[in-house]
PDB file of C-alpha atoms in Angstrom:
ATOM      1  CA  MET A 232     -88.061  -1.762  61.030  1.00  0.00           C
ATOM      2  CA  LYS A 233     -84.930  -1.859  63.290  1.00  0.00           C
ATOM      3  CA  LYS A 234     -83.438  -5.376  63.214  1.00  0.00           C
ATOM      4  CA  THR A 235     -82.443  -6.821  66.537  1.00  0.00           C
ATOM      5  CA  VAL A 236     -79.583  -8.091  67.683  1.00  0.00           C
ATOM      6  CA  ILE A 237     -78.279  -9.840  70.696  1.00  0.00           C
ATOM      7  CA  ALA A 238     -75.363  -8.553  72.771  1.00  0.00           C
ATOM      8  CA  ILE A 239     -73.319 -11.068  75.245  1.00  0.00           C
ATOM      9  CA  VAL A 240     -70.954  -8.253  77.426  1.00  0.00           C
ATOM     10  CA  GLY A 241     -68.932  -9.382  80.427  1.00  0.00           C
ATOM     11  CA  PRO A 242     -65.427  -9.573  81.539  1.00  0.00           C
ATOM     12  CA  THR A 243     -63.607 -12.287  80.443  1.00  0.00           C
ATOM     13  CA  ALA A 244     -63.456 -15.919  81.783  1.00  0.00           C
ATOM     14  CA  VAL A 245     -67.317 -15.832  83.203  1.00  0.00           C
ATOM     15  CA  GLY A 246     -68.699 -17.374  80.362  1.00  0.00           C
ATOM     16  CA  LYS A 247     -70.056 -15.518  77.307  1.00  0.00           C
ATOM     17  CA  THR A 248     -69.107 -17.541  74.602  1.00  0.00           C
ATOM     18  CA  LYS A 249     -70.312 -20.917  75.506  1.00  0.00           C
ATOM     19  CA  LEU A 250     -73.752 -18.885  76.224  1.00  0.00           C
ATOM     20  CA  SER A 251     -73.761 -17.597  72.543  1.00  0.00           C
ATOM     21  CA  ILE A 252     -73.673 -20.860  71.175  1.00  0.00           C
ATOM     22  CA  GLU A 253     -76.376 -21.986  73.487  1.00  0.00           C
ATOM     23  CA  ILE A 254     -78.746 -18.844  72.182  1.00  0.00           C
ATOM     24  CA  ALA A 255     -77.324 -19.640  68.613  1.00  0.00           C
ATOM     25  CA  LYS A 256     -78.656 -23.125  68.997  1.00  0.00           C
ATOM     26  CA  ARG A 257     -81.807 -22.479  70.302  1.00  0.00           C
ATOM     27  CA  PHE A 258     -83.002 -19.078  67.585  1.00  0.00           C
ATOM     28  CA  ASP A 259     -81.398 -20.052  64.513  1.00  0.00           C
ATOM     29  CA  ALA A 260     -78.748 -17.180  65.183  1.00  0.00           C
ATOM     30  CA  GLU A 261     -75.373 -16.551  64.311  1.00  0.00           C
ATOM     31  CA  ILE A 262     -71.876 -15.019  65.779  1.00  0.00           C
ATOM     32  CA  ILE A 263     -69.979 -11.696  65.292  1.00  0.00           C
ATOM     33  CA  SER A 264     -66.850 -11.534  67.674  1.00  0.00           C
ATOM     34  CA  GLY A 265     -67.146  -8.217  69.635  1.00  0.00           C
ATOM     35  CA  ASP A 266     -63.460  -8.877  70.567  1.00  0.00           C
ATOM     36  CA  SER A 267     -60.889  -6.935  68.832  1.00  0.00           C
ATOM     37  CA  MET A 268     -57.578  -9.145  69.140  1.00  0.00           C
ATOM     38  CA  GLN A 269     -58.904 -12.238  67.574  1.00  0.00           C
ATOM     39  CA  VAL A 270     -59.271 -10.618  64.605  1.00  0.00           C
ATOM     40  CA  TYR A 271     -55.667 -11.447  64.133  1.00  0.00           C
ATOM     41  CA  ARG A 272     -54.255 -14.938  62.127  1.00  0.00           C
ATOM     42  CA  GLY A 273     -52.651 -16.987  63.972  1.00  0.00           C
ATOM     43  CA  MET A 274     -53.084 -15.346  67.773  1.00  0.00           C
ATOM     44  CA  ASP A 275     -55.316 -17.953  68.798  1.00  0.00           C
ATOM     45  CA  ILE A 276     -54.362 -19.580  72.931  1.00  0.00           C
ATOM     46  CA  GLY A 277     -53.587 -15.180  74.193  1.00  0.00           C
ATOM     47  CA  THR A 278     -57.365 -14.398  72.740  1.00  0.00           C
ATOM     48  CA  ALA A 279     -59.064 -17.570  74.161  1.00  0.00           C
ATOM     49  CA  LYS A 280     -59.994 -17.723  70.788  1.00  0.00           C
ATOM     50  CA  ILE A 281     -63.235 -20.109  69.914  1.00  0.00           C
ATOM     51  CA  GLU A 282     -62.031 -23.731  68.480  1.00  0.00           C
ATOM     52  CA  GLU A 283     -63.998 -24.762  65.343  1.00  0.00           C
ATOM     53  CA  ARG A 284     -65.479 -27.876  67.744  1.00  0.00           C
ATOM     54  CA  GLU A 285     -66.631 -25.694  70.048  1.00  0.00           C
ATOM     55  CA  MET A 286     -68.213 -23.902  67.212  1.00  0.00           C
ATOM     56  CA  GLU A 287     -70.831 -26.615  67.060  1.00  0.00           C
ATOM     57  CA  ALA A 288     -71.174 -25.832  62.813  1.00  0.00           C
ATOM     58  CA  ILE A 289     -72.416 -22.144  63.857  1.00  0.00           C
ATOM     59  CA  PRO A 290     -70.976 -19.661  61.469  1.00  0.00           C
ATOM     60  CA  HIS A 291     -68.472 -17.172  62.999  1.00  0.00           C
ATOM     61  CA  HIS A 292     -67.224 -13.839  62.119  1.00  0.00           C
ATOM     62  CA  LEU A 293     -64.610 -11.087  62.495  1.00  0.00           C
ATOM     63  CA  ILE A 294     -62.730 -13.605  63.520  1.00  0.00           C
ATOM     64  CA  ASP A 295     -58.965 -14.612  61.267  1.00  0.00           C
ATOM     65  CA  ILE A 296     -59.132 -11.585  59.243  1.00  0.00           C
ATOM     66  CA  LYS A 297     -56.693  -9.624  59.655  1.00  0.00           C
ATOM     67  CA  GLU A 298     -52.601  -9.991  60.032  1.00  0.00           C
ATOM     68  CA  PRO A 299     -50.902  -9.114  63.064  1.00  0.00           C
ATOM     69  CA  ASN A 300     -48.625  -6.322  61.455  1.00  0.00           C
ATOM     70  CA  GLU A 301     -52.476  -4.813  60.198  1.00  0.00           C
ATOM     71  CA  ALA A 302     -54.115  -1.925  61.158  1.00  0.00           C
ATOM     72  CA  TYR A 303     -57.228  -2.545  62.908  1.00  0.00           C
ATOM     73  CA  SER A 304     -59.387   0.268  64.439  1.00  0.00           C
ATOM     74  CA  ALA A 305     -62.765   0.574  66.273  1.00  0.00           C
ATOM     75  CA  ALA A 306     -64.125   2.200  63.404  1.00  0.00           C
ATOM     76  CA  ASP A 307     -63.507  -0.094  61.263  1.00  0.00           C
ATOM     77  CA  PHE A 308     -65.364  -2.981  63.683  1.00  0.00           C
ATOM     78  CA  LYS A 309     -68.108  -0.575  63.456  1.00  0.00           C
ATOM     79  CA  ASN A 310     -68.196  -0.993  59.762  1.00  0.00           C
ATOM     80  CA  HIS A 311     -67.543  -4.731  59.846  1.00  0.00           C
ATOM     81  CA  VAL A 312     -69.743  -5.819  62.356  1.00  0.00           C
ATOM     82  CA  GLN A 313     -72.854  -3.277  60.585  1.00  0.00           C
ATOM     83  CA  ALA A 314     -72.157  -5.280  57.073  1.00  0.00           C
ATOM     84  CA  CYS A 315     -72.624  -8.645  59.503  1.00  0.00           C
ATOM     85  CA  ILE A 316     -75.868  -7.536  60.404  1.00  0.00           C
ATOM     86  CA  GLU A 317     -77.068  -6.743  57.343  1.00  0.00           C
ATOM     87  CA  SER A 318     -76.119 -10.115  55.709  1.00  0.00           C
ATOM     88  CA  ILE A 319     -76.703 -12.386  58.464  1.00  0.00           C
ATOM     89  CA  GLY A 320     -80.500 -10.552  58.280  1.00  0.00           C
ATOM     90  CA  ALA A 321     -80.701 -11.048  54.437  1.00  0.00           C
ATOM     91  CA  ILE A 322     -81.092 -15.278  55.314  1.00  0.00           C
ATOM     92  CA  GLY A 323     -83.589 -14.819  57.913  1.00  0.00           C
ATOM     93  CA  LYS A 324     -81.106 -15.624  60.967  1.00  0.00           C
ATOM     94  CA  LEU A 325     -80.752 -13.326  63.789  1.00  0.00           C
ATOM     95  CA  PRO A 326     -77.350 -11.853  65.084  1.00  0.00           C
ATOM     96  CA  ILE A 327     -75.223 -12.611  67.850  1.00  0.00           C
ATOM     97  CA  ILE A 328     -72.678 -10.534  68.941  1.00  0.00           C
ATOM     98  CA  VAL A 329     -70.131 -11.827  71.922  1.00  0.00           C
ATOM     99  CA  GLY A 330     -67.145 -10.166  73.448  1.00  0.00           C
ATOM    100  CA  GLY A 331     -65.597  -7.877  75.600  1.00  0.00           C
ATOM    101  CA  SER A 332     -64.003  -4.720  73.792  1.00  0.00           C
ATOM    102  CA  GLY A 333     -67.267  -1.991  75.138  1.00  0.00           C
ATOM    103  CA  LEU A 334     -65.831   0.715  73.056  1.00  0.00           C
ATOM    104  CA  TYR A 335     -66.071  -1.260  69.812  1.00  0.00           C
ATOM    105  CA  ILE A 336     -68.937  -2.651  70.895  1.00  0.00           C
ATOM    106  CA  GLN A 337     -70.174   0.820  71.997  1.00  0.00           C
ATOM    107  CA  ALA A 338     -69.500   1.833  68.350  1.00  0.00           C
ATOM    108  CA  ALA A 339     -71.200  -0.237  66.016  1.00  0.00           C
ATOM    109  CA  LEU A 340     -74.488  -1.166  67.655  1.00  0.00           C
ATOM    110  CA  PHE A 341     -74.555   2.688  68.257  1.00  0.00           C
ATOM    111  CA  ASP A 342     -73.547   3.675  64.796  1.00  0.00           C
ATOM    112  CA  TYR A 343     -70.282   6.002  66.719  1.00  0.00           C
ATOM    113  CA  ASN A 344     -69.536   8.394  64.490  1.00  0.00           C
ATOM    114  CA  PHE A 345     -65.490   9.024  64.607  1.00  0.00           C
ATOM    115  CA  SER A 346     -63.648  11.421  63.773  1.00  0.00           C
ATOM    116  CA  PRO A 347     -63.781  12.564  60.306  1.00  0.00           C
ATOM    117  CA  ALA A 348     -59.884  12.664  60.311  1.00  0.00           C
ATOM    118  CA  ARG A 349     -57.299  10.474  59.259  1.00  0.00           C
ATOM    119  CA  ARG A 350     -54.427   9.568  60.653  1.00  0.00           C
ATOM    120  CA  ASP A 351     -51.709  12.037  59.376  1.00  0.00           C
ATOM    121  CA  GLU A 352     -48.814  10.153  60.327  1.00  0.00           C
ATOM    122  CA  ARG A 353     -46.706  13.587  59.988  1.00  0.00           C
ATOM    123  CA  ILE A 354     -48.117  15.230  63.073  1.00  0.00           C
ATOM    124  CA  THR A 355     -47.826  11.131  64.854  1.00  0.00           C
ATOM    125  CA  LYS A 356     -44.356  10.947  64.510  1.00  0.00           C
ATOM    126  CA  ARG A 357     -43.578  14.554  65.398  1.00  0.00           C
ATOM    127  CA  LEU A 358     -45.920  13.895  68.626  1.00  0.00           C
ATOM    128  CA  GLU A 359     -44.081  11.098  69.101  1.00  0.00           C
ATOM    129  CA  ASN A 360     -40.572  12.590  69.191  1.00  0.00           C
ATOM    130  CA  GLU A 361     -42.268  15.119  71.992  1.00  0.00           C
ATOM    131  CA  ARG A 362     -43.458  12.556  73.918  1.00  0.00           C
ATOM    132  CA  ALA A 363     -39.853  10.728  73.538  1.00  0.00           C
ATOM    133  CA  GLU A 364     -37.667  13.650  74.101  1.00  0.00           C
ATOM    134  CA  LEU A 365     -40.047  15.816  77.061  1.00  0.00           C
ATOM    135  CA  GLY A 366     -41.724  13.238  78.517  1.00  0.00           C
ATOM    136  CA  ILE A 367     -45.947  11.557  77.905  1.00  0.00           C
ATOM    137  CA  LYS A 368     -46.528  14.662  80.758  1.00  0.00           C
ATOM    138  CA  HIS A 369     -45.576  17.452  78.416  1.00  0.00           C
ATOM    139  CA  LEU A 370     -48.221  16.831  76.189  1.00  0.00           C
ATOM    140  CA  TYR A 371     -50.611  15.472  78.848  1.00  0.00           C
ATOM    141  CA  ASP A 372     -50.644  18.774  79.620  1.00  0.00           C
ATOM    142  CA  ARG A 373     -51.108  20.212  76.112  1.00  0.00           C
ATOM    143  CA  LEU A 374     -53.922  18.381  75.766  1.00  0.00           C
ATOM    144  CA  ARG A 375     -55.443  19.496  79.577  1.00  0.00           C
ATOM    145  CA  ALA A 376     -54.958  22.850  78.267  1.00  0.00           C
ATOM    146  CA  ILE A 377     -56.799  22.562  74.940  1.00  0.00           C
ATOM    147  CA  ASP A 378     -59.111  19.879  75.398  1.00  0.00           C
ATOM    148  CA  PRO A 379     -59.967  19.892  79.740  1.00  0.00           C
ATOM    149  CA  GLU A 380     -62.808  17.590  79.245  1.00  0.00           C
ATOM    150  CA  GLN A 381     -61.185  14.815  76.961  1.00  0.00           C
ATOM    151  CA  ALA A 382     -58.043  15.188  79.423  1.00  0.00           C
ATOM    152  CA  GLU A 383     -59.645  14.182  82.481  1.00  0.00           C
ATOM    153  CA  LYS A 384     -61.040  10.956  80.362  1.00  0.00           C
ATOM    154  CA  ILE A 385     -57.579   9.945  80.090  1.00  0.00           C
ATOM    155  CA  HIS A 386     -55.249   8.150  82.107  1.00  0.00           C
ATOM    156  CA  PRO A 387     -52.025  10.664  81.970  1.00  0.00           C
ATOM    157  CA  ASN A 388     -49.678   7.449  81.096  1.00  0.00           C
ATOM    158  CA  ASN A 389     -51.736   6.594  78.041  1.00  0.00           C
ATOM    159  CA  TYR A 390     -49.860   8.199  75.935  1.00  0.00           C
ATOM    160  CA  ARG A 391     -51.728   6.696  71.995  1.00  0.00           C
ATOM    161  CA  ARG A 392     -54.945   8.184  73.156  1.00  0.00           C
ATOM    162  CA  VAL A 393     -53.386  11.219  74.470  1.00  0.00           C
ATOM    163  CA  ILE A 394     -51.624  11.833  70.809  1.00  0.00           C
ATOM    164  CA  ARG A 395     -54.863  11.181  69.270  1.00  0.00           C
ATOM    165  CA  ALA A 396     -56.691  13.554  70.922  1.00  0.00           C
ATOM    166  CA  LEU A 397     -53.666  15.774  70.076  1.00  0.00           C
ATOM    167  CA  GLU A 398     -53.940  14.685  66.836  1.00  0.00           C
ATOM    168  CA  ILE A 399     -57.623  15.241  65.503  1.00  0.00           C
ATOM    169  CA  TYR A 400     -57.768  18.657  67.660  1.00  0.00           C
ATOM    170  CA  GLU A 401     -54.500  19.911  64.809  1.00  0.00           C
ATOM    171  CA  ILE A 402     -56.004  18.568  61.690  1.00  0.00           C
ATOM    172  CA  THR A 403     -59.504  19.443  62.462  1.00  0.00           C
ATOM    173  CA  GLY A 404     -59.742  22.382  65.029  1.00  0.00           C
ATOM    174  CA  LEU A 405     -62.336  19.839  66.728  1.00  0.00           C
ATOM    175  CA  LYS A 406     -61.906  19.280  70.178  1.00  0.00           C
ATOM    176  CA  MET A 407     -62.577  15.811  70.945  1.00  0.00           C
ATOM    177  CA  SER A 408     -65.070  15.897  74.078  1.00  0.00           C
ATOM    178  CA  GLN A 409     -66.881  18.089  71.765  1.00  0.00           C
ATOM    179  CA  LEU A 410     -66.937  15.161  68.749  1.00  0.00           C
ATOM    180  CA  GLN A 411     -68.517  13.050  71.438  1.00  0.00           C
ATOM    181  CA  LYS A 412     -70.875  14.807  72.417  1.00  0.00           C
ATOM    182  CA  GLU A 413     -72.456  14.137  68.784  1.00  0.00           C
ATOM    183  CA  GLN A 414     -72.069  10.939  69.222  1.00  0.00           C
ATOM    184  CA  THR A 415     -75.803   9.721  68.939  1.00  0.00           C
ATOM    185  CA  VAL A 416     -77.305   7.956  71.872  1.00  0.00           C
ATOM    186  CA  GLU A 417     -80.093   5.620  70.077  1.00  0.00           C
ATOM    187  CA  SER A 418     -79.245   2.307  68.089  1.00  0.00           C
ATOM    188  CA  PRO A 419     -80.408   1.935  65.228  1.00  0.00           C
ATOM    189  CA  TYR A 420     -80.852  -1.338  65.815  1.00  0.00           C
ATOM    190  CA  ASN A 421     -82.831  -3.229  68.315  1.00  0.00           C
ATOM    191  CA  VAL A 422     -80.738  -4.444  70.471  1.00  0.00           C
ATOM    192  CA  ILE A 423     -80.930  -7.449  73.705  1.00  0.00           C
ATOM    193  CA  PHE A 424     -77.768  -6.621  75.902  1.00  0.00           C
ATOM    194  CA  ILE A 425     -77.163  -9.696  77.869  1.00  0.00           C
ATOM    195  CA  GLY A 426     -74.396  -9.273  80.732  1.00  0.00           C
ATOM    196  CA  LEU A 427     -72.664 -12.240  82.466  1.00  0.00           C
ATOM    197  CA  GLU A 428     -71.157 -11.870  86.105  1.00  0.00           C
ATOM    198  CA  MET A 429     -69.461 -13.429  88.513  1.00  0.00           C
ATOM    199  CA  GLU A 430     -68.375 -12.459  92.338  1.00  0.00           C
ATOM    200  CA  ARG A 431     -65.193 -11.393  92.025  1.00  0.00           C
ATOM    201  CA  GLU A 432     -63.060 -14.190  93.926  1.00  0.00           C
ATOM    202  CA  LEU A 433     -64.395 -16.955  91.770  1.00  0.00           C
ATOM    203  CA  LEU A 434     -63.985 -14.829  88.761  1.00  0.00           C
ATOM    204  CA  TYR A 435     -60.407 -14.200  89.437  1.00  0.00           C
ATOM    205  CA  ASN A 436     -59.587 -17.891  90.199  1.00  0.00           C
ATOM    206  CA  ARG A 437     -61.357 -18.599  86.728  1.00  0.00           C
ATOM    207  CA  ILE A 438     -59.164 -16.400  85.322  1.00  0.00           C
ATOM    208  CA  ASN A 439     -55.901 -17.761  87.201  1.00  0.00           C
ATOM    209  CA  GLN A 440     -56.420 -21.249  85.692  1.00  0.00           C
ATOM    210  CA  ARG A 441     -57.879 -19.521  82.124  1.00  0.00           C
ATOM    211  CA  VAL A 442     -54.381 -18.641  81.944  1.00  0.00           C
ATOM    212  CA  ASP A 443     -52.288 -21.867  83.315  1.00  0.00           C
ATOM    213  CA  LYS A 444     -54.717 -23.563  80.677  1.00  0.00           C
ATOM    214  CA  MET A 445     -53.052 -21.487  77.984  1.00  0.00           C
ATOM    215  CA  ILE A 446     -49.746 -21.876  79.717  1.00  0.00           C
ATOM    216  CA  ASN A 447     -49.954 -25.487  78.654  1.00  0.00           C
ATOM    217  CA  ASP A 448     -51.609 -25.019  75.317  1.00  0.00           C
ATOM    218  CA  GLY A 449     -48.340 -23.460  73.981  1.00  0.00           C
ATOM    219  CA  LEU A 450     -49.568 -19.361  74.650  1.00  0.00           C
ATOM    220  CA  VAL A 451     -45.484 -19.080  74.815  1.00  0.00           C
ATOM    221  CA  GLU A 452     -44.824 -20.895  71.737  1.00  0.00           C
ATOM    222  CA  GLU A 453     -46.927 -19.112  70.324  1.00  0.00           C
ATOM    223  CA  VAL A 454     -45.804 -15.269  71.478  1.00  0.00           C
ATOM    224  CA  ARG A 455     -42.160 -16.279  70.195  1.00  0.00           C
ATOM    225  CA  SER A 456     -42.947 -17.021  66.854  1.00  0.00           C
ATOM    226  CA  LEU A 457     -44.764 -14.268  65.856  1.00  0.00           C
ATOM    227  CA  TYR A 458     -41.670 -12.654  67.736  1.00  0.00           C
ATOM    228  CA  GLU A 459     -39.286 -14.311  65.213  1.00  0.00           C
ATOM    229  CA  LYS A 460     -41.901 -12.996  62.509  1.00  0.00           C
ATOM    230  CA  GLY A 461     -40.946  -9.609  63.220  1.00  0.00           C
ATOM    231  CA  TYR A 462     -44.270  -8.694  65.096  1.00  0.00           C
ATOM    232  CA  GLU A 463     -42.985  -7.418  68.365  1.00  0.00           C
ATOM    233  CA  ALA A 464     -43.266  -3.714  67.934  1.00  0.00           C
ATOM    234  CA  CYS A 465     -46.893  -4.444  66.588  1.00  0.00           C
ATOM    235  CA  GLY A 466     -50.087  -2.621  68.148  1.00  0.00           C
ATOM    236  CA  SER A 467     -51.499  -6.455  67.838  1.00  0.00           C
ATOM    237  CA  MET A 468     -48.443  -7.385  70.281  1.00  0.00           C
ATOM    238  CA  LYS A 469     -49.100  -4.687  73.010  1.00  0.00           C
ATOM    239  CA  ALA A 470     -52.537  -7.141  74.028  1.00  0.00           C
ATOM    240  CA  ILE A 471     -52.615  -9.105  77.210  1.00  0.00           C
ATOM    241  CA  GLY A 472     -50.934 -12.136  76.530  1.00  0.00           C
ATOM    242  CA  TYR A 473     -48.729 -11.211  74.450  1.00  0.00           C
ATOM    243  CA  LYS A 474     -47.066  -8.308  75.756  1.00  0.00           C
ATOM    244  CA  GLU A 475     -46.190 -10.385  79.413  1.00  0.00           C
ATOM    245  CA  MET A 476     -44.609 -12.780  77.648  1.00  0.00           C
ATOM    246  CA  ILE A 477     -41.827 -10.968  75.801  1.00  0.00           C
ATOM    247  CA  PRO A 478     -39.299 -10.265  78.068  1.00  0.00           C
ATOM    248  CA  TYR A 479     -39.442 -13.798  79.058  1.00  0.00           C
ATOM    249  CA  ILE A 480     -39.165 -14.678  75.076  1.00  0.00           C
ATOM    250  CA  GLN A 481     -36.228 -12.093  75.579  1.00  0.00           C
ATOM    251  CA  GLY A 482     -34.191 -13.162  78.613  1.00  0.00           C
ATOM    252  CA  LYS A 483     -35.117 -10.388  80.033  1.00  0.00           C
ATOM    253  CA  GLN A 484     -37.497 -11.626  82.895  1.00  0.00           C
ATOM    254  CA  PRO A 485     -37.881 -15.068  85.348  1.00  0.00           C
ATOM    255  CA  PHE A 486     -41.495 -17.366  83.797  1.00  0.00           C
ATOM    256  CA  GLU A 487     -43.622 -17.538  86.167  1.00  0.00           C
ATOM    257  CA  GLU A 488     -43.041 -13.393  86.286  1.00  0.00           C
ATOM    258  CA  ALA A 489     -44.095 -13.246  83.306  1.00  0.00           C
ATOM    259  CA  VAL A 490     -47.010 -15.873  83.994  1.00  0.00           C
ATOM    260  CA  GLU A 491     -47.708 -13.115  87.019  1.00  0.00           C
ATOM    261  CA  ASN A 492     -48.112 -10.179  84.853  1.00  0.00           C
ATOM    262  CA  LEU A 493     -50.311 -12.129  82.836  1.00  0.00           C
ATOM    263  CA  LYS A 494     -52.435 -13.194  85.464  1.00  0.00           C
ATOM    264  CA  ARG A 495     -52.087  -9.998  87.259  1.00  0.00           C
ATOM    265  CA  ASN A 496     -52.684  -7.624  83.921  1.00  0.00           C
ATOM    266  CA  SER A 497     -56.030 -10.468  83.101  1.00  0.00           C
ATOM    267  CA  ARG A 498     -57.690  -9.815  86.425  1.00  0.00           C
ATOM    268  CA  ARG A 499     -57.353  -5.762  86.143  1.00  0.00           C
ATOM    269  CA  TYR A 500     -58.368  -6.461  82.800  1.00  0.00           C
ATOM    270  CA  ALA A 501     -61.369  -7.761  83.696  1.00  0.00           C
ATOM    271  CA  LYS A 502     -62.424  -5.130  86.290  1.00  0.00           C
ATOM    272  CA  ARG A 503     -62.533  -3.261  84.163  1.00  0.00           C
ATOM    273  CA  GLN A 504     -64.538  -4.127  81.614  1.00  0.00           C
ATOM    274  CA  TYR A 505     -67.194  -4.614  83.957  1.00  0.00           C
ATOM    275  CA  THR A 506     -66.930  -1.488  85.211  1.00  0.00           C
ATOM    276  CA  TRP A 507     -67.187  -0.298  81.601  1.00  0.00           C
ATOM    277  CA  PHE A 508     -70.188  -2.107  80.742  1.00  0.00           C
ATOM    278  CA  ARG A 509     -72.120  -0.987  84.070  1.00  0.00           C
ATOM    279  CA  ASN A 510     -71.489   2.179  83.153  1.00  0.00           C
ATOM    280  CA  LYS A 511     -72.147   2.702  79.695  1.00  0.00           C
ATOM    281  CA  MET A 512     -75.090   0.564  78.768  1.00  0.00           C
ATOM    282  CA  ASN A 513     -78.448  -1.110  79.837  1.00  0.00           C
ATOM    283  CA  ILE A 514     -77.718  -4.294  80.055  1.00  0.00           C
ATOM    284  CA  ARG A 515     -79.963  -6.809  81.574  1.00  0.00           C
ATOM    285  CA  TRP A 516     -77.528  -8.674  84.420  1.00  0.00           C
ATOM    286  CA  TYR A 517     -76.948 -12.617  85.335  1.00  0.00           C
ATOM    287  CA  SER A 518     -75.080 -13.534  88.297  1.00  0.00           C
ATOM    288  CA  ILE A 519     -74.089 -17.025  87.757  1.00  0.00           C
ATOM    289  CA  ASN A 520     -70.795 -19.839  89.048  1.00  0.00           C
ATOM    290  CA  PRO A 521     -69.645 -22.883  87.676  1.00  0.00           C
ATOM    291  CA  ASN A 522     -72.418 -25.024  88.988  1.00  0.00           C
ATOM    292  CA  THR A 523     -74.955 -22.778  87.961  1.00  0.00           C
ATOM    293  CA  TYR A 524     -74.261 -22.833  84.087  1.00  0.00           C
ATOM    294  CA  HIS A 525     -77.269 -24.413  83.644  1.00  0.00           C
ATOM    295  CA  GLU A 526     -79.596 -22.837  85.336  1.00  0.00           C
ATOM    296  CA  VAL A 527     -78.945 -19.321  83.944  1.00  0.00           C
ATOM    297  CA  PHE A 528     -78.586 -19.873  80.924  1.00  0.00           C
ATOM    298  CA  THR A 529     -81.735 -22.139  81.030  1.00  0.00           C
ATOM    299  CA  LYS A 530     -83.043 -19.012  82.295  1.00  0.00           C
ATOM    300  CA  ILE A 531     -81.960 -16.324  79.646  1.00  0.00           C
ATOM    301  CA  LEU A 532     -82.826 -18.030  76.941  1.00  0.00           C
ATOM    302  CA  ASP A 533     -86.841 -18.067  78.507  1.00  0.00           C
ATOM    303  CA  ASP A 534     -86.367 -14.888  79.010  1.00  0.00           C
ATOM    304  CA  LEU A 535     -85.091 -14.177  75.124  1.00  0.00           C
ATOM    305  CA  ALA A 536     -87.587 -16.017  74.027  1.00  0.00           C
ATOM    306  CA  GLY A 537     -90.071 -13.229  75.353  1.00  0.00           C
ATOM    307  CA  LEU A 538     -88.251 -10.854  74.469  1.00  0.00           C
ATOM    308  CA  LEU A 539     -87.559 -11.652  70.944  1.00  0.00           C
ATOM    309  CA  GLU A 540     -91.557 -11.807  70.996  1.00  0.00           C
ATOM    310  CA  ASP A 541     -92.213  -8.620  71.622  1.00  0.00           C
ATOM    311  CA  LYS A 542     -89.427  -7.575  68.753  1.00  0.00           C
TER     312      LYS A 542
END
């Protein structure tokens, strides 16, 4: 028998956290964070991490399990989520995964088989040096010659993914596109995907308001603290909410410009999230607005009750 998992997805600021609490209370569930940045301690405001009072005593998993200078990959996330699903199911509760990191959620729930190639720091460093000396176009052109299918999926400026694809090819002799075609298309779980969507202008207004609240709650002080601890060059600090504040902290950019960049990048990220989920998964979508949360959440809970009876 496959274990049943509820996955709540959708763009940032749409209301996923609020819905997850309502579902957890109704169906005796525990919540797994599906946000790749909420694993980091001290990165609370910029990741919109749920506060303890908001949890309503419902256990939450995969929050605050790493330091900002520790690496955390989709493969790590997959292993952690699957362990959580097992442990939550073992005590007779329902696992709910909630978040907006699409690749991570897909990796965990569809048992994505990552390349067996471990990172080779020597190869990575050599490719990084080539990028610094010859530019990303040089590496991207090489990838396009080796694996044109994968190159089409990667933006030419996304040097991390370009370098990783080249690294895997050098270590294994296999193209990344070839490895991806071998992935599992059927989930080992009975997954009920619930998607929340909102009219774009409303969503963008909510995102802008969320950023203003983050600023009022102390986002600049949070980023400054991490910066002063020496975390500036860490991958975690490339996250939206952190990278935009660093130029201001360094005195290289006006505060208003940094805030506007954060709002713009958050809106763009929301658009990418929505597109990704629309194209990748079979999701039951529910359209909401700030005035219909109660009505729509009631319908979702009723729909879930019927779906869970069928499982």
